[in-house]
Amino acid sequence: MRPTTACLSKGFFGRSLDEFKRLWNVAYNLEGIKGPSGPLPLHDFHRPESLSDTKIMCDADIGGFSKASLDWVPPSSQDGTNGHAHFHGSISTALPPNRPDVQRSGYAAWRTRDRPPTIFGRAVWDIDMYTYLALRVKSDGRSYLVNVQTDSVVPTDLHQHRLFAKRPGEWETVLIKWNDFVRTNHGFVVEPQTEMLRQKVRSVGLGLTDRVPGPFELFVDRIWATNNVTDGDEHKVEEPAPREGQLKNKQGRNISWSDK
């Protein structure tokens, strides 16, 4: 008999022991004073079971007609790629019939699931000592958003930023400063802006909300927090020119990514 993923997964005390080891290493290495000793992995898709730690969402959940899938792609020695995820589907802006309460559709997204608790409480990521969020992706050039959810007072708040892919169709590493994320709620920018609760990050993910009908696909290798600017392909972080995005404030005005 082959053990299932559930049988192989760690239990409550196993997770608690891992968290204790992590906290002990932070204290022993004086990372709170000297800074972290290395990058912080948030999620990778190098193994097929990594898909079980994610959740897919699209407007089909409310009767819409968009489709979204997240599939695992095995590693390839020919291409030199790791195992990775293929986020793909199609966007439809058609409204569901017999649902007058639904006034908007045309979105698809995935995120990491909430991590199981440990003896220390809810399991979250503390990225406070890191400057950048790094993503290894291959994009089709569409306007994807990076979504970060924290253990904040308002559970429906998200911190979002555009995924500025410079080489659609090719693998690249994108770096985003944590301080550049914009706080939103249900797709609208929240005013006044408040700083991300960086000590309690619950989940990360990617979504497509440009409401442009048609197919999409995005390949994702891994996501991590880092202080190393050389993790980026061009060894620098370029500040994108201010541009109008799909995020809006409550007055309906499209914001630029320079509007914080």
PDB file of C-alpha atoms in Angstrom:
ATOM      1  CA  MET A   1       0.000   0.000   0.000  1.00  0.00           C
ATOM      2  CA  ARG A   2       1.143   3.538  -0.769  1.00  0.00           C
ATOM      3  CA  PRO A   3       0.680   6.181   1.933  1.00  0.00           C
ATOM      4  CA  THR A   4      -1.500   9.096   0.952  1.00  0.00           C
ATOM      5  CA  THR A   5      -0.483  12.747   1.286  1.00  0.00           C
ATOM      6  CA  ALA A   6      -2.764  13.071   4.301  1.00  0.00           C
ATOM      7  CA  CYS A   7      -0.985  10.204   6.037  1.00  0.00           C
ATOM      8  CA  LEU A   8       2.399  11.734   5.304  1.00  0.00           C
ATOM      9  CA  SER A   9       1.437  15.223   6.449  1.00  0.00           C
ATOM     10  CA  LYS A  10       2.696  16.351   9.825  1.00  0.00           C
ATOM     11  CA  GLY A  11       0.381  16.424  12.796  1.00  0.00           C
ATOM     12  CA  PHE A  12      -0.140  19.151  15.350  1.00  0.00           C
ATOM     13  CA  PHE A  13       2.904  18.309  17.462  1.00  0.00           C
ATOM     14  CA  GLY A  14       5.141  17.809  14.420  1.00  0.00           C
ATOM     15  CA  ARG A  15       4.226  21.265  13.148  1.00  0.00           C
ATOM     16  CA  SER A  16       4.714  22.708  16.617  1.00  0.00           C
ATOM     17  CA  LEU A  17       8.193  21.169  16.835  1.00  0.00           C
ATOM     18  CA  ASP A  18       9.134  22.658  13.465  1.00  0.00           C
ATOM     19  CA  GLU A  19       7.917  26.078  14.586  1.00  0.00           C
ATOM     20  CA  PHE A  20       9.886  25.784  17.838  1.00  0.00           C
ATOM     21  CA  LYS A  21      13.039  24.964  15.850  1.00  0.00           C
ATOM     22  CA  ARG A  22      12.459  27.957  13.588  1.00  0.00           C
ATOM     23  CA  LEU A  23      11.949  30.328  16.513  1.00  0.00           C
ATOM     24  CA  TRP A  24      14.997  28.922  18.297  1.00  0.00           C
ATOM     25  CA  ASN A  25      17.151  29.469  15.196  1.00  0.00           C
ATOM     26  CA  VAL A  26      15.929  33.063  14.930  1.00  0.00           C
ATOM     27  CA  ALA A  27      16.883  33.699  18.559  1.00  0.00           C
ATOM     28  CA  TYR A  28      20.192  31.776  18.405  1.00  0.00           C
ATOM     29  CA  ASN A  29      21.349  33.555  15.261  1.00  0.00           C
ATOM     30  CA  LEU A  30      20.234  36.953  16.615  1.00  0.00           C
ATOM     31  CA  GLU A  31      18.233  37.531  13.453  1.00  0.00           C
ATOM     32  CA  GLY A  32      16.163  40.183  15.206  1.00  0.00           C
ATOM     33  CA  ILE A  33      19.365  42.240  15.532  1.00  0.00           C
ATOM     34  CA  LYS A  34      21.571  41.122  12.642  1.00  0.00           C
ATOM     35  CA  GLY A  35      18.774  40.491  10.160  1.00  0.00           C
ATOM     36  CA  PRO A  36      17.661  37.190   8.625  1.00  0.00           C
ATOM     37  CA  SER A  37      20.306  34.665   7.634  1.00  0.00           C
ATOM     38  CA  GLY A  38      18.612  33.843   4.337  1.00  0.00           C
ATOM     39  CA  PRO A  39      15.391  34.065   2.307  1.00  0.00           C
ATOM     40  CA  LEU A  40      12.050  32.951   3.714  1.00  0.00           C
ATOM     41  CA  PRO A  41      10.232  30.401   1.512  1.00  0.00           C
ATOM     42  CA  LEU A  42       6.493  31.098   1.331  1.00  0.00           C
ATOM     43  CA  HIS A  43       5.346  28.527  -1.221  1.00  0.00           C
ATOM     44  CA  ASP A  44       6.744  26.459  -4.059  1.00  0.00           C
ATOM     45  CA  PHE A  45       5.235  24.054  -6.571  1.00  0.00           C
ATOM     46  CA  HIS A  46       8.163  21.665  -6.896  1.00  0.00           C
ATOM     47  CA  ARG A  47       6.049  18.687  -5.765  1.00  0.00           C
ATOM     48  CA  PRO A  48       2.563  17.648  -6.909  1.00  0.00           C
ATOM     49  CA  GLU A  49       1.186  17.677  -3.351  1.00  0.00           C
ATOM     50  CA  SER A  50       1.894  21.433  -3.186  1.00  0.00           C
ATOM     51  CA  LEU A  51      -1.406  22.000  -5.010  1.00  0.00           C
ATOM     52  CA  SER A  52      -3.323  20.733  -1.970  1.00  0.00           C
ATOM     53  CA  ASP A  53      -2.102  23.776  -0.040  1.00  0.00           C
ATOM     54  CA  THR A  54      -3.806  26.182  -2.449  1.00  0.00           C
ATOM     55  CA  LYS A  55      -7.349  27.333  -3.150  1.00  0.00           C
ATOM     56  CA  ILE A  56      -8.829  28.404  -6.512  1.00  0.00           C
ATOM     57  CA  MET A  57     -11.489  31.104  -6.813  1.00  0.00           C
ATOM     58  CA  CYS A  58     -13.377  32.553  -9.787  1.00  0.00           C
ATOM     59  CA  ASP A  59     -16.752  34.085 -10.560  1.00  0.00           C
ATOM     60  CA  ALA A  60     -18.145  30.609 -11.287  1.00  0.00           C
ATOM     61  CA  ASP A  61     -18.479  30.418  -7.492  1.00  0.00           C
ATOM     62  CA  ILE A  62     -21.307  32.990  -7.741  1.00  0.00           C
ATOM     63  CA  GLY A  63     -22.824  31.688 -10.960  1.00  0.00           C
ATOM     64  CA  GLY A  64     -20.471  33.360 -13.456  1.00  0.00           C
ATOM     65  CA  PHE A  65     -18.885  31.767 -16.492  1.00  0.00           C
ATOM     66  CA  SER A  66     -15.150  32.256 -15.993  1.00  0.00           C
ATOM     67  CA  LYS A  67     -13.064  29.094 -15.655  1.00  0.00           C
ATOM     68  CA  ALA A  68      -9.880  28.577 -13.663  1.00  0.00           C
ATOM     69  CA  SER A  69      -7.591  25.620 -13.024  1.00  0.00           C
ATOM     70  CA  LEU A  70      -4.296  25.116 -11.227  1.00  0.00           C
ATOM     71  CA  ASP A  71      -2.373  22.099 -12.523  1.00  0.00           C
ATOM     72  CA  TRP A  72       1.019  20.682 -11.656  1.00  0.00           C
ATOM     73  CA  VAL A  73       3.704  20.473 -14.345  1.00  0.00           C
ATOM     74  CA  PRO A  74       6.522  17.942 -13.704  1.00  0.00           C
ATOM     75  CA  PRO A  75      10.172  19.070 -13.819  1.00  0.00           C
ATOM     76  CA  SER A  76      11.899  18.914 -17.195  1.00  0.00           C
ATOM     77  CA  SER A  77      15.595  18.173 -17.637  1.00  0.00           C
ATOM     78  CA  GLN A  78      15.296  19.357 -21.232  1.00  0.00           C
ATOM     79  CA  ASP A  79      14.094  22.827 -20.227  1.00  0.00           C
ATOM     80  CA  GLY A  80      15.910  22.867 -16.895  1.00  0.00           C
ATOM     81  CA  THR A  81      12.714  23.728 -15.034  1.00  0.00           C
ATOM     82  CA  ASN A  82      11.523  22.620 -11.613  1.00  0.00           C
ATOM     83  CA  GLY A  83       8.097  21.240 -11.006  1.00  0.00           C
ATOM     84  CA  HIS A  84       5.714  24.188 -11.181  1.00  0.00           C
ATOM     85  CA  ALA A  85       2.061  25.219 -11.320  1.00  0.00           C
ATOM     86  CA  HIS A  86       0.047  26.125 -14.415  1.00  0.00           C
ATOM     87  CA  PHE A  87      -2.700  28.629 -13.595  1.00  0.00           C
ATOM     88  CA  HIS A  88      -4.982  28.809 -16.609  1.00  0.00           C
ATOM     89  CA  GLY A  89      -8.545  29.189 -17.797  1.00  0.00           C
ATOM     90  CA  SER A  90     -10.742  31.797 -19.445  1.00  0.00           C
ATOM     91  CA  ILE A  91     -12.346  35.044 -18.319  1.00  0.00           C
ATOM     92  CA  SER A  92     -16.003  35.802 -19.041  1.00  0.00           C
ATOM     93  CA  THR A  93     -17.779  39.002 -18.046  1.00  0.00           C
ATOM     94  CA  ALA A  94     -21.252  37.552 -18.672  1.00  0.00           C
ATOM     95  CA  LEU A  95     -23.520  37.960 -15.665  1.00  0.00           C
ATOM     96  CA  PRO A  96     -25.302  34.897 -14.298  1.00  0.00           C
ATOM     97  CA  PRO A  97     -29.012  34.694 -15.139  1.00  0.00           C
ATOM     98  CA  ASN A  98     -31.536  34.926 -12.344  1.00  0.00           C
ATOM     99  CA  ARG A  99     -28.954  36.563 -10.053  1.00  0.00           C
ATOM    100  CA  PRO A 100     -29.849  40.278  -9.939  1.00  0.00           C
ATOM    101  CA  ASP A 101     -27.626  40.661  -6.871  1.00  0.00           C
ATOM    102  CA  VAL A 102     -24.526  39.923  -8.971  1.00  0.00           C
ATOM    103  CA  GLN A 103     -23.531  43.105 -10.801  1.00  0.00           C
ATOM    104  CA  ARG A 104     -19.943  42.266 -11.720  1.00  0.00           C
ATOM    105  CA  SER A 105     -18.049  39.198 -12.906  1.00  0.00           C
ATOM    106  CA  GLY A 106     -14.882  38.335 -14.768  1.00  0.00           C
ATOM    107  CA  TYR A 107     -12.197  37.259 -12.294  1.00  0.00           C
ATOM    108  CA  ALA A 108     -10.053  34.254 -11.392  1.00  0.00           C
ATOM    109  CA  ALA A 109      -7.466  33.757  -8.665  1.00  0.00           C
ATOM    110  CA  TRP A 110      -5.632  31.304  -6.462  1.00  0.00           C
ATOM    111  CA  ARG A 111      -4.064  31.660  -3.013  1.00  0.00           C
ATOM    112  CA  THR A 112      -2.297  29.556  -0.440  1.00  0.00           C
ATOM    113  CA  ARG A 113      -4.570  28.041   2.181  1.00  0.00           C
ATOM    114  CA  ASP A 114      -4.340  29.107   5.797  1.00  0.00           C
ATOM    115  CA  ARG A 115      -1.607  27.109   7.454  1.00  0.00           C
ATOM    116  CA  PRO A 116      -2.647  24.647  10.187  1.00  0.00           C
ATOM    117  CA  PRO A 117      -2.197  25.902  13.773  1.00  0.00           C
ATOM    118  CA  THR A 118       0.601  24.918  16.117  1.00  0.00           C
ATOM    119  CA  ILE A 119       0.992  25.005  19.889  1.00  0.00           C
ATOM    120  CA  PHE A 120       2.071  28.633  19.405  1.00  0.00           C
ATOM    121  CA  GLY A 121      -1.292  29.536  17.837  1.00  0.00           C
ATOM    122  CA  ARG A 122      -2.275  30.436  14.281  1.00  0.00           C
ATOM    123  CA  ALA A 123       0.568  29.753  11.869  1.00  0.00           C
ATOM    124  CA  VAL A 124       1.550  32.895   9.961  1.00  0.00           C
ATOM    125  CA  TRP A 125       4.616  34.237   8.171  1.00  0.00           C
ATOM    126  CA  ASP A 126       6.645  37.057   9.717  1.00  0.00           C
ATOM    127  CA  ILE A 127       8.164  38.932   6.779  1.00  0.00           C
ATOM    128  CA  ASP A 128       8.939  42.094   8.748  1.00  0.00           C
ATOM    129  CA  MET A 129      12.710  41.683   8.317  1.00  0.00           C
ATOM    130  CA  TYR A 130      12.475  41.377   4.528  1.00  0.00           C
ATOM    131  CA  THR A 131      12.356  44.071   1.853  1.00  0.00           C
ATOM    132  CA  TYR A 132      11.054  42.198  -1.171  1.00  0.00           C
ATOM    133  CA  LEU A 133       8.509  39.623  -2.220  1.00  0.00           C
ATOM    134  CA  ALA A 134      10.015  37.483  -4.985  1.00  0.00           C
ATOM    135  CA  LEU A 135       8.072  35.428  -7.535  1.00  0.00           C
ATOM    136  CA  ARG A 136       9.476  33.059 -10.156  1.00  0.00           C
ATOM    137  CA  VAL A 137       6.888  33.153 -12.958  1.00  0.00           C
ATOM    138  CA  LYS A 138       6.252  32.851 -16.698  1.00  0.00           C
ATOM    139  CA  SER A 139       3.440  35.174 -17.724  1.00  0.00           C
ATOM    140  CA  ASP A 140       1.274  35.608 -20.800  1.00  0.00           C
ATOM    141  CA  GLY A 141       1.481  39.383 -20.364  1.00  0.00           C
ATOM    142  CA  ARG A 142      -1.959  39.946 -18.862  1.00  0.00           C
ATOM    143  CA  SER A 143      -2.510  42.256 -15.873  1.00  0.00           C
ATOM    144  CA  TYR A 144      -2.200  39.903 -12.910  1.00  0.00           C
ATOM    145  CA  LEU A 145      -2.351  41.081  -9.312  1.00  0.00           C
ATOM    146  CA  VAL A 146      -0.295  39.729  -6.425  1.00  0.00           C
ATOM    147  CA  ASN A 147      -2.537  39.319  -3.377  1.00  0.00           C
ATOM    148  CA  VAL A 148      -1.349  39.225   0.243  1.00  0.00           C
ATOM    149  CA  GLN A 149      -3.715  38.577   3.134  1.00  0.00           C
ATOM    150  CA  THR A 150      -2.765  39.242   6.741  1.00  0.00           C
ATOM    151  CA  ASP A 151      -4.341  38.414  10.093  1.00  0.00           C
ATOM    152  CA  SER A 152      -5.821  41.912  10.284  1.00  0.00           C
ATOM    153  CA  VAL A 153      -8.879  43.287  12.051  1.00  0.00           C
ATOM    154  CA  VAL A 154     -10.771  43.376   8.736  1.00  0.00           C
ATOM    155  CA  PRO A 155     -10.519  39.799   7.372  1.00  0.00           C
ATOM    156  CA  THR A 156     -11.642  40.786   3.851  1.00  0.00           C
ATOM    157  CA  ASP A 157      -8.788  43.274   3.384  1.00  0.00           C
ATOM    158  CA  LEU A 158      -6.127  42.427   0.808  1.00  0.00           C
ATOM    159  CA  HIS A 159      -2.813  44.061   0.006  1.00  0.00           C
ATOM    160  CA  GLN A 160      -2.315  44.066  -3.751  1.00  0.00           C
ATOM    161  CA  HIS A 161       0.276  44.987  -6.372  1.00  0.00           C
ATOM    162  CA  ARG A 162       0.547  44.526 -10.126  1.00  0.00           C
ATOM    163  CA  LEU A 163       2.753  41.694 -11.334  1.00  0.00           C
ATOM    164  CA  PHE A 164       4.985  43.597 -13.739  1.00  0.00           C
ATOM    165  CA  ALA A 165       6.291  40.829 -15.989  1.00  0.00           C
ATOM    166  CA  LYS A 166       8.890  42.196 -18.396  1.00  0.00           C
ATOM    167  CA  ARG A 167       9.360  39.129 -20.584  1.00  0.00           C
ATOM    168  CA  PRO A 168       6.012  37.427 -21.320  1.00  0.00           C
ATOM    169  CA  GLY A 169       6.489  33.857 -22.449  1.00  0.00           C
ATOM    170  CA  GLU A 170       9.796  33.477 -20.576  1.00  0.00           C
ATOM    171  CA  TRP A 171      10.683  32.533 -17.019  1.00  0.00           C
ATOM    172  CA  GLU A 172      11.672  35.526 -14.902  1.00  0.00           C
ATOM    173  CA  THR A 173      11.995  36.530 -11.254  1.00  0.00           C
ATOM    174  CA  VAL A 174       9.914  39.538 -10.238  1.00  0.00           C
ATOM    175  CA  LEU A 175      10.737  41.507  -7.085  1.00  0.00           C
ATOM    176  CA  ILE A 176       8.127  43.695  -5.360  1.00  0.00           C
ATOM    177  CA  LYS A 177       8.840  45.860  -2.339  1.00  0.00           C
ATOM    178  CA  TRP A 178       6.567  44.954   0.551  1.00  0.00           C
ATOM    179  CA  ASN A 179       6.047  48.659   1.226  1.00  0.00           C
ATOM    180  CA  ASP A 180       4.592  49.169  -2.260  1.00  0.00           C
ATOM    181  CA  PHE A 181       1.498  47.018  -1.735  1.00  0.00           C
ATOM    182  CA  VAL A 182      -1.877  48.805  -1.711  1.00  0.00           C
ATOM    183  CA  ARG A 183      -4.574  47.947   0.824  1.00  0.00           C
ATOM    184  CA  THR A 184      -7.903  47.065  -0.825  1.00  0.00           C
ATOM    185  CA  ASN A 185     -11.283  45.610   0.089  1.00  0.00           C
ATOM    186  CA  HIS A 186     -13.525  43.866  -2.448  1.00  0.00           C
ATOM    187  CA  GLY A 187     -11.502  45.367  -5.285  1.00  0.00           C
ATOM    188  CA  PHE A 188     -11.547  48.974  -4.059  1.00  0.00           C
ATOM    189  CA  VAL A 189      -8.672  50.914  -2.530  1.00  0.00           C
ATOM    190  CA  VAL A 190      -9.213  51.568   1.184  1.00  0.00           C
ATOM    191  CA  GLU A 191      -8.626  55.076   2.500  1.00  0.00           C
ATOM    192  CA  PRO A 192      -6.797  55.940   4.586  1.00  0.00           C
ATOM    193  CA  GLN A 193      -4.066  53.465   3.709  1.00  0.00           C
ATOM    194  CA  THR A 194      -2.558  51.537   6.632  1.00  0.00           C
ATOM    195  CA  GLU A 195       0.699  49.646   6.760  1.00  0.00           C
ATOM    196  CA  MET A 196       0.601  45.926   6.092  1.00  0.00           C
ATOM    197  CA  LEU A 197       0.658  43.772   9.227  1.00  0.00           C
ATOM    198  CA  ARG A 198       3.944  42.237   8.160  1.00  0.00           C
ATOM    199  CA  GLN A 199       4.387  40.080  11.261  1.00  0.00           C
ATOM    200  CA  LYS A 200       1.196  38.141  10.465  1.00  0.00           C
ATOM    201  CA  VAL A 201       0.939  37.241   6.782  1.00  0.00           C
ATOM    202  CA  ARG A 202      -1.651  34.488   6.282  1.00  0.00           C
ATOM    203  CA  SER A 203      -1.588  33.811   2.554  1.00  0.00           C
ATOM    204  CA  VAL A 204      -0.172  34.867  -0.799  1.00  0.00           C
ATOM    205  CA  GLY A 205      -1.591  34.355  -4.264  1.00  0.00           C
ATOM    206  CA  LEU A 206      -2.193  35.697  -7.740  1.00  0.00           C
ATOM    207  CA  GLY A 207      -5.350  36.827  -9.475  1.00  0.00           C
ATOM    208  CA  LEU A 208      -6.679  38.241 -12.726  1.00  0.00           C
ATOM    209  CA  THR A 209      -9.342  40.945 -12.464  1.00  0.00           C
ATOM    210  CA  ASP A 210      -8.813  42.951 -15.671  1.00  0.00           C
ATOM    211  CA  ARG A 211     -12.234  41.746 -16.948  1.00  0.00           C
ATOM    212  CA  VAL A 212     -10.854  41.180 -20.458  1.00  0.00           C
ATOM    213  CA  PRO A 213     -12.688  38.160 -21.917  1.00  0.00           C
ATOM    214  CA  GLY A 214     -10.534  35.353 -23.219  1.00  0.00           C
ATOM    215  CA  PRO A 215      -7.988  32.723 -22.209  1.00  0.00           C
ATOM    216  CA  PHE A 216      -5.158  33.228 -19.734  1.00  0.00           C
ATOM    217  CA  GLU A 217      -2.210  31.239 -18.425  1.00  0.00           C
ATOM    218  CA  LEU A 218       0.453  31.905 -15.842  1.00  0.00           C
ATOM    219  CA  PHE A 219       3.179  29.521 -14.700  1.00  0.00           C
ATOM    220  CA  VAL A 220       4.457  29.793 -11.122  1.00  0.00           C
ATOM    221  CA  ASP A 221       7.584  28.108  -9.738  1.00  0.00           C
ATOM    222  CA  ARG A 222       7.913  29.560  -6.234  1.00  0.00           C
ATOM    223  CA  ILE A 223       7.272  32.577  -4.015  1.00  0.00           C
ATOM    224  CA  TRP A 224       9.561  33.791  -1.228  1.00  0.00           C
ATOM    225  CA  ALA A 225      10.578  36.798   0.884  1.00  0.00           C
ATOM    226  CA  THR A 226      14.096  38.125   0.451  1.00  0.00           C
ATOM    227  CA  ASN A 227      16.496  40.988   1.091  1.00  0.00           C
ATOM    228  CA  ASN A 228      18.722  40.039  -1.827  1.00  0.00           C
ATOM    229  CA  VAL A 229      18.118  42.292  -4.805  1.00  0.00           C
ATOM    230  CA  THR A 230      20.210  39.937  -6.962  1.00  0.00           C
ATOM    231  CA  ASP A 231      17.363  37.420  -6.745  1.00  0.00           C
ATOM    232  CA  GLY A 232      15.829  39.502  -9.542  1.00  0.00           C
ATOM    233  CA  ASP A 233      16.834  38.650 -13.088  1.00  0.00           C
ATOM    234  CA  GLU A 234      18.350  42.071 -13.771  1.00  0.00           C
ATOM    235  CA  HIS A 235      19.895  42.443 -10.295  1.00  0.00           C
ATOM    236  CA  LYS A 236      17.903  45.586  -9.661  1.00  0.00           C
ATOM    237  CA  VAL A 237      14.361  46.632  -8.924  1.00  0.00           C
ATOM    238  CA  GLU A 238      13.016  49.068 -11.470  1.00  0.00           C
ATOM    239  CA  GLU A 239      10.323  51.467 -10.396  1.00  0.00           C
ATOM    240  CA  PRO A 240       7.565  51.127 -12.996  1.00  0.00           C
ATOM    241  CA  ALA A 241       6.274  54.338 -14.536  1.00  0.00           C
ATOM    242  CA  PRO A 242       3.015  55.447 -12.937  1.00  0.00           C
ATOM    243  CA  ARG A 243       0.152  53.950 -14.870  1.00  0.00           C
ATOM    244  CA  GLU A 244      -3.550  53.551 -14.459  1.00  0.00           C
ATOM    245  CA  GLY A 245      -4.504  50.196 -13.015  1.00  0.00           C
ATOM    246  CA  GLN A 246      -7.669  48.193 -12.540  1.00  0.00           C
ATOM    247  CA  LEU A 247      -7.868  49.081  -8.842  1.00  0.00           C
ATOM    248  CA  LYS A 248     -10.315  51.880  -8.055  1.00  0.00           C
ATOM    249  CA  ASN A 249     -11.077  54.018  -5.057  1.00  0.00           C
ATOM    250  CA  LYS A 250     -14.599  54.334  -3.676  1.00  0.00           C
ATOM    251  CA  GLN A 251     -15.240  57.322  -5.946  1.00  0.00           C
ATOM    252  CA  GLY A 252     -14.709  55.054  -8.961  1.00  0.00           C
ATOM    253  CA  ARG A 253     -11.416  56.638 -10.053  1.00  0.00           C
ATOM    254  CA  ASN A 254      -8.755  54.279 -11.353  1.00  0.00           C
ATOM    255  CA  ILE A 255      -5.631  54.667  -9.248  1.00  0.00           C
ATOM    256  CA  SER A 256      -2.039  54.706 -10.435  1.00  0.00           C
ATOM    257  CA  TRP A 257       0.501  52.496  -8.702  1.00  0.00           C
ATOM    258  CA  SER A 258       2.181  55.640  -7.429  1.00  0.00           C
ATOM    259  CA  ASP A 259      -1.000  56.577  -5.507  1.00  0.00           C
ATOM    260  CA  LYS A 260      -0.383  55.198  -2.018  1.00  0.00           C
TER     261      LYS A 260
END
